[in-house]
Short mmCIF file of C-alpha atoms in Angstrom, two decimals:
data_model
loop_
_atom_site.label_atom_id
_atom_site.label_comp_id
_atom_site.label_asym_id
_atom_site.label_seq_id
_atom_site.Cartn_x
_atom_site.Cartn_y
_atom_site.Cartn_z
CA MET A 1 131.13 65.58 120.48
CA ASN A 2 132.43 62.06 119.84
CA THR A 3 135.47 61.07 117.82
CA ASP A 4 133.44 60.36 114.67
CA GLU A 5 131.93 63.85 114.77
CA ILE A 6 135.36 65.41 115.33
CA THR A 7 136.73 63.40 112.39
CA LYS A 8 133.90 64.62 110.16
CA THR A 9 134.61 68.22 111.16
CA LEU A 10 138.31 67.77 110.45
CA ASN A 11 137.39 66.32 107.06
CA ASP A 12 135.62 69.61 106.35
CA PHE A 13 138.99 71.30 106.97
CA GLY A 14 140.56 69.11 104.29
CA PHE A 15 141.88 66.31 106.51
CA ASN A 16 141.59 62.76 105.26
CA ASP A 17 140.67 60.02 107.74
CA VAL A 18 144.30 59.06 108.38
CA GLU A 19 145.34 62.65 109.11
CA SER A 20 142.35 63.04 111.41
CA GLY A 21 143.31 59.85 113.26
CA ILE A 22 146.90 61.00 113.76
CA TYR A 23 145.87 64.49 114.86
CA ILE A 24 143.21 63.33 117.33
CA THR A 25 145.60 60.74 118.79
CA LEU A 26 148.26 63.39 119.38
CA LEU A 27 145.73 65.74 120.96
CA LYS A 28 144.68 62.98 123.35
CA ASN A 29 148.13 61.65 124.22
CA GLY A 30 150.59 64.48 123.71
CA LYS A 31 154.17 63.75 122.66
CA SER A 32 154.29 60.41 120.85
CA THR A 33 156.52 58.35 118.61
CA VAL A 34 155.12 56.88 115.42
CA SER A 35 154.92 53.55 117.26
CA ASP A 36 152.87 55.21 120.01
CA ILE A 37 150.54 56.78 117.45
CA ALA A 38 150.09 53.43 115.71
CA LYS A 39 149.31 51.71 119.02
CA ASN A 40 146.78 54.34 120.16
CA SER A 41 145.10 54.98 116.81
CA GLY A 42 145.04 51.53 115.24
CA LEU A 43 146.75 52.92 112.15
CA LYS A 44 149.67 51.12 110.54
CA ARG A 45 153.11 52.70 110.85
CA PRO A 46 153.80 52.93 107.07
CA THR A 47 150.47 54.74 106.67
CA ILE A 48 151.33 57.16 109.48
CA TYR A 49 154.72 57.94 107.90
CA GLN A 50 152.94 58.65 104.61
CA TYR A 51 150.72 61.38 106.07
CA ILE A 52 152.25 62.76 109.25
CA ASP A 53 154.66 65.16 107.53
CA GLY A 54 151.72 66.80 105.79
CA LEU A 55 150.30 67.79 109.18
CA ALA A 56 153.69 69.19 110.17
CA GLU A 57 153.89 71.22 106.95
CA ARG A 58 150.55 72.82 107.88
CA SER A 59 152.00 73.71 111.31
CA LEU A 60 149.36 71.62 113.07
CA ILE A 61 151.93 69.35 114.73
CA ARG A 62 155.60 69.70 115.63
CA LYS A 63 158.62 67.40 115.80
CA THR A 64 161.09 67.13 118.66
CA PHE A 65 163.78 64.72 119.81
CA LYS A 66 164.19 63.00 123.15
CA GLY A 67 167.59 61.45 122.91
CA LYS A 68 167.52 59.65 119.60
CA ARG A 69 163.75 59.21 119.60
CA LEU A 70 161.70 61.35 117.22
CA LEU A 71 158.53 62.57 118.88
CA TYR A 72 155.51 64.40 117.50
CA TYR A 73 153.22 66.69 119.47
CA PRO A 74 150.19 68.81 118.54
CA GLU A 75 150.10 72.56 118.23
CA ASP A 76 147.28 74.48 119.90
CA PRO A 77 144.01 73.66 118.03
CA LYS A 78 143.60 77.41 117.50
CA LYS A 79 145.88 76.76 114.53
CA LEU A 80 142.83 75.24 112.87
CA LEU A 81 141.09 78.61 113.06
CA ASN A 82 144.11 80.21 111.42
CA LEU A 83 143.94 77.54 108.73
CA ALA A 84 140.24 78.25 108.20
CA ASN A 85 140.89 82.00 108.00
CA ASN A 86 143.67 81.46 105.46
CA ILE A 87 141.37 79.33 103.33
CA LYS A 88 138.69 82.03 103.57
CA LYS A 89 141.13 84.75 102.54
CA LYS A 90 142.33 82.71 99.57
CA ALA A 91 138.74 82.02 98.54
CA GLU A 92 137.88 85.73 98.77
CA LYS A 93 140.93 86.59 96.67
CA VAL A 94 140.00 84.22 93.86
CA PHE A 95 136.23 84.76 94.17
CA PRO A 96 135.92 87.59 91.60
CA GLU A 97 137.62 85.44 88.96
CA LEU A 98 135.45 82.43 89.82
CA GLN A 99 132.34 84.61 89.67
CA GLY A 100 133.42 85.94 86.30
CA LEU A 101 133.88 82.43 84.93
CA PHE A 102 130.47 81.43 86.25
CA MET A 103 128.75 84.45 84.75
CA ARG A 104 130.32 83.85 81.35
CA SER A 105 129.31 80.19 81.32
CA SER A 106 125.80 80.80 82.66
CA THR A 107 125.02 83.34 79.92
CA ARG A 108 125.91 80.98 77.12
CA PRO A 109 122.81 79.94 75.18
CA VAL A 110 121.59 76.41 75.78
CA VAL A 111 120.10 74.65 72.76
CA ARG A 112 117.67 71.78 73.27
CA PHE A 113 116.12 69.66 70.55
CA TYR A 114 112.65 68.13 70.67
CA GLU A 115 111.14 65.65 68.26
CA GLY A 116 107.60 64.32 67.86
CA LYS A 117 104.13 65.52 68.77
CA GLU A 118 104.33 64.69 72.48
CA SER A 119 107.66 66.47 72.87
CA ILE A 120 106.23 69.58 71.21
CA ARG A 121 103.11 69.29 73.37
CA SER A 122 105.38 69.26 76.45
CA ILE A 123 106.95 72.53 75.27
CA TYR A 124 103.54 74.20 75.02
CA ARG A 125 102.56 72.89 78.45
CA GLU A 126 105.75 74.12 80.08
CA VAL A 127 105.68 77.50 78.38
CA THR A 128 102.01 78.19 79.07
CA SER A 129 102.29 77.05 82.70
CA THR A 130 105.38 79.03 83.67
CA SER A 131 105.55 82.20 81.56
CA LYS A 132 103.77 85.48 82.19
CA VAL A 133 103.83 86.70 78.59
CA VAL A 134 103.93 84.34 75.62
CA TRP A 135 104.75 85.93 72.27
CA SER A 136 103.83 83.71 69.35
CA VAL A 137 104.31 83.95 65.60
CA PHE A 138 102.42 81.01 64.20
CA SER A 139 100.27 79.46 61.52
CA ALA A 140 96.83 78.44 62.78
CA GLU A 141 96.58 76.26 59.68
CA ARG A 142 99.61 74.15 60.65
CA TYR A 143 98.92 74.26 64.39
CA PHE A 144 95.39 72.85 64.16
CA GLN A 145 96.51 70.11 61.80
CA ILE A 146 98.53 68.73 64.71
CA PHE A 147 96.72 69.89 67.84
CA THR A 148 93.00 69.91 68.56
CA GLU A 149 90.91 72.77 69.90
CA LYS A 150 90.88 70.85 73.20
CA ASP A 151 94.68 71.06 73.28
CA GLY A 152 94.54 74.76 72.54
CA THR A 153 92.01 75.30 75.32
CA GLU A 154 94.29 73.47 77.77
CA PHE A 155 97.21 75.73 76.88
CA LEU A 156 95.06 78.86 77.22
CA ASP A 157 93.76 77.67 80.60
CA ASN A 158 97.36 77.24 81.74
CA ILE A 159 98.15 80.83 80.79
CA HIS A 160 95.01 82.06 82.55
CA LYS A 161 95.78 80.14 85.77
CA ASN A 162 99.32 81.51 85.71
CA GLY A 163 98.05 85.07 85.37
CA GLY A 164 99.76 85.37 82.01
CA GLU A 165 99.04 86.85 78.60
CA LEU A 166 99.24 85.60 75.03
CA ARG A 167 100.36 87.82 72.16
CA ASP A 168 99.76 86.18 68.79
CA MET A 169 100.94 87.29 65.38
CA VAL A 170 99.09 85.00 63.02
CA LEU A 171 99.89 83.96 59.47
CA ARG A 172 97.19 85.25 57.13
CA THR A 173 95.47 82.03 56.00
CA PRO A 174 91.76 81.07 56.09
CA SER A 175 92.26 79.41 59.48
CA GLY A 176 94.33 82.35 60.71
CA ILE A 177 91.70 84.89 59.67
CA GLU A 178 89.00 82.87 61.45
CA TYR A 179 91.21 82.50 64.54
CA VAL A 180 91.68 86.26 64.86
CA LYS A 181 88.11 87.15 63.89
CA LYS A 182 86.59 84.89 66.55
CA GLY A 183 89.04 86.05 69.21
CA TRP A 184 89.85 82.42 69.84
CA GLY A 185 92.29 83.19 72.65
CA GLY A 186 89.70 85.01 74.73
CA LYS A 187 90.45 87.86 77.14
CA ILE A 188 94.00 86.77 77.88
CA ALA A 189 95.02 86.93 74.22
CA LYS A 190 95.66 89.71 71.74
CA SER A 191 95.93 88.42 68.19
CA LYS A 192 96.88 90.22 65.00
CA LEU A 193 97.07 89.04 61.41
CA LEU A 194 100.39 89.39 59.66
CA PRO A 195 100.59 91.13 56.26
CA SER A 196 99.67 89.01 53.25
CA ASP A 197 103.23 89.02 51.92
CA PHE A 198 104.65 87.80 55.23
CA ASP A 199 105.25 84.06 55.06
CA PHE A 200 107.26 81.57 57.10
CA SER A 201 107.58 77.82 57.40
CA VAL A 202 108.63 77.61 61.05
CA ASP A 203 106.52 78.86 63.97
CA MET A 204 108.16 80.79 66.78
CA MET A 205 107.57 81.58 70.45
CA VAL A 206 109.40 84.05 72.66
CA VAL A 207 109.05 83.58 76.41
CA GLY A 208 111.36 85.44 78.77
CA ASP A 209 114.90 84.80 77.55
CA LYS A 210 113.89 81.71 75.57
CA LEU A 211 113.42 81.58 71.81
CA ILE A 212 111.60 78.50 70.52
CA PHE A 213 111.29 77.41 66.88
CA ILE A 214 108.74 74.77 65.92
CA SER A 215 108.48 73.01 62.57
CA PHE A 216 105.14 71.23 62.33
CA GLU A 217 106.15 69.93 58.92
CA ASN A 218 109.12 68.02 60.36
CA MET A 219 107.71 67.71 63.91
CA ILE A 220 110.83 69.09 65.56
CA ALA A 221 111.44 72.03 67.87
CA VAL A 222 114.54 73.87 69.01
#
């Protein structure tokens, strides 16, 4: 393993490049003054002074005196394993709290807005291509004013290819009655007419944990 690879590994332990340079130099040369470290590493002395105490605080290097000269020397690299184990223990200690924060944030509902025919078409394509069961409360009257029978066939083919099913609850209008009577969705669909007094202005789909509202009047979806 060359010096660059060792430096990268030390970076994974939280070393910056300067700390790695100091540490590797001390491992190679043993007891050294700051001037020695600068000479052998190519680092500038002020930079070394800025970072070397941090290595000492982590018990990775030690200080000693020879006469009036301050020398630094490395501890056994096994200290790195101790450092890694300490990091692991701290991570394990805080993990339940981190997991709890993640679970709370990941269960928050995400609201997306879509506008225009093509955006709504993309919703139908995604839903029919990826969902096993598509529950739909819709108005055939409004739907076929925007989308063609060819579009509808494409969406049904997507459901069929995905091994899915369509469950329609259809607004009771002339188009809705015809839709259910003809069994327009084929074998993959089960369609029922809603009661005459049941009316709504916004269509709805339920797929998995997603709830989708579509207003064909305003051409928006949420």
